[in-house]
XYZ file of C-alpha atoms in Angstrom:
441
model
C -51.724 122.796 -45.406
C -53.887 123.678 -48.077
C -57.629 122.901 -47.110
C -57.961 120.866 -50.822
C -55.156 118.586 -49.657
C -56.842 118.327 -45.839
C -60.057 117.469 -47.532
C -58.574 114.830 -49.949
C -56.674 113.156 -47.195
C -59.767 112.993 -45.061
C -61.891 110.919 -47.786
C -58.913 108.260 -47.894
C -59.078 108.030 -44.733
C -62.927 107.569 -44.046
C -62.787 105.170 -47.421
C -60.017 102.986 -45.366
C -62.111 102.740 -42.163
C -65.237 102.068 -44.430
C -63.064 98.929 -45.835
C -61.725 97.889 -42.588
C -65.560 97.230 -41.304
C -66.620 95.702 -44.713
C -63.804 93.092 -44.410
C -64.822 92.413 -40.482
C -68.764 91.525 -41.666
C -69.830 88.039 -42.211
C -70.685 87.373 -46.076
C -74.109 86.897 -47.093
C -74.701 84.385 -48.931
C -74.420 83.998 -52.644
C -77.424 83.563 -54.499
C -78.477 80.522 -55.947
C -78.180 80.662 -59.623
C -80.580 78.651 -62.001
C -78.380 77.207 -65.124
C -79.679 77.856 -68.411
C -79.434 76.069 -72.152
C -78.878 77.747 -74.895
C -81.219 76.372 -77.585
C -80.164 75.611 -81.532
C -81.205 78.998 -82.228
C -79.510 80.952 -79.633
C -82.422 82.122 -77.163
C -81.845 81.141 -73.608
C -84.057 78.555 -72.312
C -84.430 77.538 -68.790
C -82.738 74.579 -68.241
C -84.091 71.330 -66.153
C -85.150 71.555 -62.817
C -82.333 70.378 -60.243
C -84.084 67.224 -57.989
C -85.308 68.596 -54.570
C -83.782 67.001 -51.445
C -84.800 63.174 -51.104
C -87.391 64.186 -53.720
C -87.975 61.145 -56.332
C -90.335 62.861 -58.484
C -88.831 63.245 -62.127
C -90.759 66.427 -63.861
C -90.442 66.157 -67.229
C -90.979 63.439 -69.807
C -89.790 59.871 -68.720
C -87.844 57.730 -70.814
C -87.901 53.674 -69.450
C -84.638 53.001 -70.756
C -82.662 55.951 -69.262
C -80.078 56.206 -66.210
C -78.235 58.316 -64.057
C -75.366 59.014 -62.779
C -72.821 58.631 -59.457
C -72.605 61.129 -56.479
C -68.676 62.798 -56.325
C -68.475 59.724 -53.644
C -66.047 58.527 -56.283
C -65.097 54.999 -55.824
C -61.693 53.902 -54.378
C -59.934 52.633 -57.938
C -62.268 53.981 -60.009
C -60.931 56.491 -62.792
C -60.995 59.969 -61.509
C -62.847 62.740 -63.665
C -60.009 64.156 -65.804
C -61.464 67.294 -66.552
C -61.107 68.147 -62.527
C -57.359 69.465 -62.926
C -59.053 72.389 -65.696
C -61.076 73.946 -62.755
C -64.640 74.099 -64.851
C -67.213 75.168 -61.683
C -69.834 72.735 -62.829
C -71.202 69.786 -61.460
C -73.454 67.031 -63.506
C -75.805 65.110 -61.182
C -78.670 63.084 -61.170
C -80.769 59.669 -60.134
C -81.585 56.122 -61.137
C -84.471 54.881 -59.339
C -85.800 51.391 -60.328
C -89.830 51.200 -62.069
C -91.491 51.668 -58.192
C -89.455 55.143 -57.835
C -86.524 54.024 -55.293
C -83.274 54.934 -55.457
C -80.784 51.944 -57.380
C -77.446 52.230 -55.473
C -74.242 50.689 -57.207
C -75.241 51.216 -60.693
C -72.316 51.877 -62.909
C -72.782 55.282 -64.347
C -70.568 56.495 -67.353
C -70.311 59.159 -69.683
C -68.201 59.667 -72.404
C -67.769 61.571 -75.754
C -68.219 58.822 -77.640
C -71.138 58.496 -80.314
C -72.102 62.375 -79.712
C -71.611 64.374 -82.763
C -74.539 64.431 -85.427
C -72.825 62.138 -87.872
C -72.240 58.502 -87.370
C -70.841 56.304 -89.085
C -71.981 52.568 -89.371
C -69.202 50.073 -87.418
C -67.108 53.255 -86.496
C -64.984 52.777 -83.070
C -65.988 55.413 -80.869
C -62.492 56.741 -78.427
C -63.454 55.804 -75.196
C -60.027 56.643 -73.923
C -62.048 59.699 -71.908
C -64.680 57.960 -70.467
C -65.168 58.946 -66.731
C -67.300 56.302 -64.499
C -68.903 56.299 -61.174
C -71.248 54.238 -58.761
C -74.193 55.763 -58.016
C -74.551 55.951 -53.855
C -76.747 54.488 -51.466
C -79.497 56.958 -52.606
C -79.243 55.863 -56.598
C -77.457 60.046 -56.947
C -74.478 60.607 -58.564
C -72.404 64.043 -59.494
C -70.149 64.752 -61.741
C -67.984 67.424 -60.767
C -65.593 69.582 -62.997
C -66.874 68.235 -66.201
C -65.517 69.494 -69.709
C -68.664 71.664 -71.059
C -70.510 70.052 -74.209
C -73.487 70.835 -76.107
C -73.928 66.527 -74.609
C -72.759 63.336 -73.162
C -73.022 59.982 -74.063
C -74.851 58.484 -70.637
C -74.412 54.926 -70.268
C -75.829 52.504 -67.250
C -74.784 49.095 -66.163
C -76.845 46.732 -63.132
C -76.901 43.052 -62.828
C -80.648 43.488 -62.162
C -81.591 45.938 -65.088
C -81.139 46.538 -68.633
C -78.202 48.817 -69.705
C -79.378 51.590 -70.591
C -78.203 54.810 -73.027
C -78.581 57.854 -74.054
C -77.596 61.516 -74.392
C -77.387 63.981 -71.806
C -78.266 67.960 -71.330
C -76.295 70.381 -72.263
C -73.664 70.800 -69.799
C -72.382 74.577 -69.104
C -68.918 75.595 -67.853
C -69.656 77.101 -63.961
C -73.247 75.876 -62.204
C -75.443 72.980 -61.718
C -76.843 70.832 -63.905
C -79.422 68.546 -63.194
C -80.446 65.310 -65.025
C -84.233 64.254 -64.984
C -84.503 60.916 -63.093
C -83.605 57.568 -64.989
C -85.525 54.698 -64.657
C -83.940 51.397 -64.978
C -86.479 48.676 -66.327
C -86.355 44.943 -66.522
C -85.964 43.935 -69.890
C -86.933 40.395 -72.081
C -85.614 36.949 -71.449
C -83.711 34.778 -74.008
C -83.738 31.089 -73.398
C -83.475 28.221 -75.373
C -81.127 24.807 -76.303
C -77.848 24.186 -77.911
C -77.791 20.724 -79.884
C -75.668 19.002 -82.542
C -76.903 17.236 -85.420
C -77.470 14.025 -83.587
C -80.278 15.743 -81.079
C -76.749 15.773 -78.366
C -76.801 18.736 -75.752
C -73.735 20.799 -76.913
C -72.468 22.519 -73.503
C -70.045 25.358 -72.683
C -71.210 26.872 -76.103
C -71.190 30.524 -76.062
C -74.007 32.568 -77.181
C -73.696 36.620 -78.360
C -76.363 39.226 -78.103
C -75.263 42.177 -79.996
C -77.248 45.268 -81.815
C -77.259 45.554 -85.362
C -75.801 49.019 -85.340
C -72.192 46.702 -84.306
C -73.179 43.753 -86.855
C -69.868 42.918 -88.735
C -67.577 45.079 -86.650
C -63.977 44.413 -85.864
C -64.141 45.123 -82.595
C -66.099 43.804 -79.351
C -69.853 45.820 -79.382
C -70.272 47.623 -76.199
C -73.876 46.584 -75.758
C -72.971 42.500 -76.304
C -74.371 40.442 -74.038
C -72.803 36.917 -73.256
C -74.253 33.263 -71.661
C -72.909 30.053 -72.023
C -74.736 26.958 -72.286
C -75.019 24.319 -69.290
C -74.488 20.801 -69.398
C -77.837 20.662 -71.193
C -76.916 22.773 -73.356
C -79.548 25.385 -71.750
C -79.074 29.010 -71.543
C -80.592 31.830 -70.293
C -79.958 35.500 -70.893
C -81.803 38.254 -68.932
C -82.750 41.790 -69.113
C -82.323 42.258 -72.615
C -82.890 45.242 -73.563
C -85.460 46.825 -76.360
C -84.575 46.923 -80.006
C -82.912 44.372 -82.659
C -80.218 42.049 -81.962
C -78.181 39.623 -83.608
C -77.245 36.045 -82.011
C -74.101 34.576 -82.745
C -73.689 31.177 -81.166
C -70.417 29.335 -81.393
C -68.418 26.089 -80.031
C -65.423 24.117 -80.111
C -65.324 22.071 -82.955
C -68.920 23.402 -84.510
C -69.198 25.977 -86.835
C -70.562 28.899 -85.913
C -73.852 30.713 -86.835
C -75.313 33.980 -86.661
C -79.415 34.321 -86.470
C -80.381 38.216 -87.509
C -83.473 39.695 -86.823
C -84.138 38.908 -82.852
C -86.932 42.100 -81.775
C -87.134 42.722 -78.518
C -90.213 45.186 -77.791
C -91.282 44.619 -73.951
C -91.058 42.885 -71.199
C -91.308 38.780 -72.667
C -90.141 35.782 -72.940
C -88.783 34.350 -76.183
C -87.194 31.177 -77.222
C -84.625 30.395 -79.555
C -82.963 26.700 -80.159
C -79.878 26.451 -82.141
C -78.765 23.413 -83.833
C -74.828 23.380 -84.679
C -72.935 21.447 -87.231
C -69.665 20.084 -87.112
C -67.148 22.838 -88.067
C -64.967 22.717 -91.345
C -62.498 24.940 -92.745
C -61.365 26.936 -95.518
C -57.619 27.780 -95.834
C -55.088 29.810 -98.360
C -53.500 32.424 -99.136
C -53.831 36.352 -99.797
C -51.677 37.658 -102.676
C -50.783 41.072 -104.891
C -50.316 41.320 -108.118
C -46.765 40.495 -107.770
C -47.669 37.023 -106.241
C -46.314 38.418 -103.009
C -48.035 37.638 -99.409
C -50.153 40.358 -98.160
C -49.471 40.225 -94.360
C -52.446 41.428 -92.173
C -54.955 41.164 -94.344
C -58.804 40.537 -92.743
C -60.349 37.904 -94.416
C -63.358 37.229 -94.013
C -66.237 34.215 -95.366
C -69.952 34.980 -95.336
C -72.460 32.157 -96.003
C -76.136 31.826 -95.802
C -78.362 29.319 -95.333
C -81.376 31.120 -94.511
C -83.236 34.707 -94.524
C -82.253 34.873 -90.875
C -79.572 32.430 -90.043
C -76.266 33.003 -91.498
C -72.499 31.498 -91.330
C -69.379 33.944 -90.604
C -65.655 33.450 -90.099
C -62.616 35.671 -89.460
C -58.999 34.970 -89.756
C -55.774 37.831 -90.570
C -52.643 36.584 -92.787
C -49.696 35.637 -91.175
C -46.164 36.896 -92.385
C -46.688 34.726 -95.430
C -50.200 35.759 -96.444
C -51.621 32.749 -95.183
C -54.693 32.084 -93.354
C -56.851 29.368 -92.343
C -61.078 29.949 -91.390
C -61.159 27.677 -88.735
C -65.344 26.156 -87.066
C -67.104 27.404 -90.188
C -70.983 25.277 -90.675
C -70.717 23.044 -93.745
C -71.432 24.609 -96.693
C -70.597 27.415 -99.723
C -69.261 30.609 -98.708
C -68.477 34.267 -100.180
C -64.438 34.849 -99.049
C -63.004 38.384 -99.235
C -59.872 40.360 -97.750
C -59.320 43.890 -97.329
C -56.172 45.198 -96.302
C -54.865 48.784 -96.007
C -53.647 49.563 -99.323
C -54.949 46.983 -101.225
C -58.005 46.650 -103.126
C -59.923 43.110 -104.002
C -60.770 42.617 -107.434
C -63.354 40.184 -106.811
C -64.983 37.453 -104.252
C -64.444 34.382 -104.735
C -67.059 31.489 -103.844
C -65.751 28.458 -101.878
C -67.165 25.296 -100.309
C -65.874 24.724 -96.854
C -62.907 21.708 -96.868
C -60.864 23.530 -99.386
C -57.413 24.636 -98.410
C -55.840 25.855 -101.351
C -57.966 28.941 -102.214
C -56.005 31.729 -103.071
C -57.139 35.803 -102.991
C -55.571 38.287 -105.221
C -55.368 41.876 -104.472
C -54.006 44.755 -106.164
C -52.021 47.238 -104.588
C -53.143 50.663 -104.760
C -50.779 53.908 -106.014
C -49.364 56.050 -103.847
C -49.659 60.152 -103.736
C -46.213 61.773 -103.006
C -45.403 65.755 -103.168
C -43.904 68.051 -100.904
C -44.520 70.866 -98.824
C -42.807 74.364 -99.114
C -42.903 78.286 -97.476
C -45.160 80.315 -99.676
C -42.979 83.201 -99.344
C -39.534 81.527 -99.512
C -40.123 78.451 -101.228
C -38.315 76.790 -98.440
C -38.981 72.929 -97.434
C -41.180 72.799 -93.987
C -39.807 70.024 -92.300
C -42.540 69.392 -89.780
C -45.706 69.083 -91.226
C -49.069 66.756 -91.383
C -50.745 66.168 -94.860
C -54.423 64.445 -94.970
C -56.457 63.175 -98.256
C -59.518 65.017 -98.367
C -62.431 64.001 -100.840
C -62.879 66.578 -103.595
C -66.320 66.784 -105.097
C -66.185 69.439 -107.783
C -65.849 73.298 -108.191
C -67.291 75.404 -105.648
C -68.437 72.127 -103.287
C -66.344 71.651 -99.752
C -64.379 69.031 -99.883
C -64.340 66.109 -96.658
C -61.535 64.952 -95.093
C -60.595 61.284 -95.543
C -58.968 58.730 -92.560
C -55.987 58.946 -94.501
C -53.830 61.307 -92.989
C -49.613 61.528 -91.692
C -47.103 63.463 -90.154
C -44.016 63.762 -91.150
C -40.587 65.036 -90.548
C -38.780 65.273 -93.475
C -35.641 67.545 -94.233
C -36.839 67.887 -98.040
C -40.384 68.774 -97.124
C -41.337 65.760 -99.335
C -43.802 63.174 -98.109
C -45.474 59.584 -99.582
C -48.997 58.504 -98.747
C -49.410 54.957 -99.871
C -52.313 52.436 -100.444
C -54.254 55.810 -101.695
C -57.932 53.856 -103.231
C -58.770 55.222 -106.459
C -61.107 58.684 -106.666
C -60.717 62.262 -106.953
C -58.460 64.135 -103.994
C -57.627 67.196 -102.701
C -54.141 67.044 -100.090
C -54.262 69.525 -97.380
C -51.194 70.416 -95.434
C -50.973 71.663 -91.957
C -48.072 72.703 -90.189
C -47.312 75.262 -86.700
C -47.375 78.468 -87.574
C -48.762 78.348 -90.665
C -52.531 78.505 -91.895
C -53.452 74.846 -93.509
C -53.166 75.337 -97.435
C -54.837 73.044 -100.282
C -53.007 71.292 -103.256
C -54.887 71.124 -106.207
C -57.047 68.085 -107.249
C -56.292 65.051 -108.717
């Protein structure tokens, strides 16, 4: 045997015994790895110190209104992190502590995507469908584990014996630990006061809304309302409330309801606030096009004001006729609208409460049809999503609208209808192709 080939075979073979006792040797442990932030202008920056053991000191500036979130001791029927099936090594952890530094156990931690990106839009309805929540354990820690990396979090806290709090979270990486500073939970204000009719009689059951004006005038329940009812003295109460400005909407059966703006809560206080209701009225009609047709589902909605800070409101949609009726609305004049998709108002009309003939015209708005082709072949797509984006002259992006549809059409052709009236761009998008851009109009 050539000596070459003797000497080659002998290094395989020391390199396989070499292995063999590598494999047989305990593992050292890994080292501990301290996760970092990238900041806004891409330099590294060390990111938050994790908490230390049983450790309750924060580091860091403290924010009163801020809480943390749940231990992986998920709770039996709680919703399960989501994100866990992707595999992301990361885990998001923290503590709530109350104002004298101990741990709050049971708080109801969540975070969610919602209400994260830079621009907001007044009344928008944030998907919560994501949202992941936890309880924090018997410590006030919770942990995250296998969370979907993001430049932030919307944190949200919920105790009977706290205000809720809010707020964003770190950045969150994809493999590591990331540690929250400690939330404190605080004790906010105290709204009391009495419900009364006209006559100086308690009004109970009445229910009374606490709601922040970010929300006023939404379509949808506010996340941060805050609900009592009165007692058989018509007395309510409504604890930790938190800081900022809220709206009060107080309502009965068979008053009319009224909405008092401008409530500031800035500390720790007491404030009272009596409400007296009227006997409710109504206003009832009809919502029509310019066709004298029924608009079905149309919002309509009266507005009245009786003061700087107290106002009137009612809500009511159009049956399958167009009809509607604005049931417990406070005596008095009121500003009636509609909207409805497709249709556009022409004016506002102003009505005194006991009318039931008023009637609401709205025009319908045109609709943008056109169809989508190949480039190369000239050959209908037949699976394809068009959107309405806002065009705002030469050389300036345009911004994409809400009005956008899929379609699957053998022709490639498509209709858009109830399109308002301004200047548009349509962009097309369909698999396997880049998205393309019509001309405007």
């Amino acid at each position: 045997m050539r000596p070459i080939l003797v000497l080659a075979l002998v290094i395989v073979a020391i390199a396989a015994l070499i292995f063999g006792v590598m494999r047989l040797l305990p593992e050292s442990p890994a080292a501990t790895e301290t996760p970092t932030t990238t900041t806004a202008a891409g330099s590294v920056a060390p990111a938050k110190p994790p908490l230390s053991g049983s450790s309750l000191d924060g580091g860091g500036t403290e924010n009163p209104d801020r809480t943390v979130q749940t231990p992986t001791e998920a709770n039996p029927g709680r919703k399960l992190d989501p994100s866990a099936i992707v595999g992301y090594d990361n885990v998001f952890s923290g503590l709530v502590r109350n104002p004298q530094g101990r741990g709050v156990s049971g708080a109801e931690v969540t975070i969610s995507t919602a209400n994260t990106s830079n621009l907001f839009f007044v009344n928008e309805k944030f998907d919560t469908s994501k949202d992941v929540t936890q309880r924090t354990d018997s410590e006030g820690r919770f942990a995250f584990r296998n969370v979907e990396p993001r430049d932030r979090y919307r944190i949200t806290i919920k105790h009977p014996e706290y205000t809720r709090y809010e707020d964003t979270s770190i950045p969150i990486g994809d493999s590591g630990t990331f540690q929250e500073p400690p939330i404190t939970l605080t004790q906010g204000a105290t709204l009391a006061g009495t419900v009364r009719d006209e006559g100086g009689n308690a009004v109970n059951d009445a229910t009374i809304y606490l709601d922040g004006m970010i929300f006023q005038g939404s379509t949808y329940v506010p996340p941060d309302r805050m609900t009592g009812k009165t007692d058989r003295e018509g007395r309510f109460t409504m604890v930790n409330v938190p800081k900022g400005q809220r709206i009060m909407t107080v309502m009965a059966q068979g008053y009319g309801t009224i909405t008092i703006n401008g409530l500031v809560f800035d500390r720790e206080e007491a404030l009272t606030r009596d409400v007296t209701l009227k006997v409710g009225e109504m206003i009832c009609g009809r919502v029509v096009d310019d066709q004298g047709q029924g608009v079905v589902e149309a919002r309509v909605t009266a507005l009245g004001f009786s003061s700087t800070q107290q106002s009137a409101r009612g809500d009511a949609v159009t049956d399958a006729k167009g009809d509607f009726c604005l049931e417990n609305l406070t005596p008095g004049p009121y500003n009636v609208m509609a909207v409805a998709k497709g249709f556009r108002a022409e004016r506002n009309t102003r009505v005194e409460t006991g009318t039931s003939n008023v009637t609401l015209e709205m025009v319908r708005e045109p609709n943008v049809s056109g169809q989508v082709v190949d480039a190369a072949t000239n050959a209908p797509i037949t699976a394809f999503t068009v959107r309405l984006r806002f065009y705002y002259g030469p050389g300036l992006p345009t911004a994409p609208s809400e009005i956008s549809q899929s379609f699957n059409s053998p022709t490639g052709e498509f209709t858009l209808e109830g399109v308002s009236q301004s200047e548009w761009v349509v962009e097309g998008q369909a698999p396997g192709y880049s998205p393309s851009f019509s001309n405007n109009f």
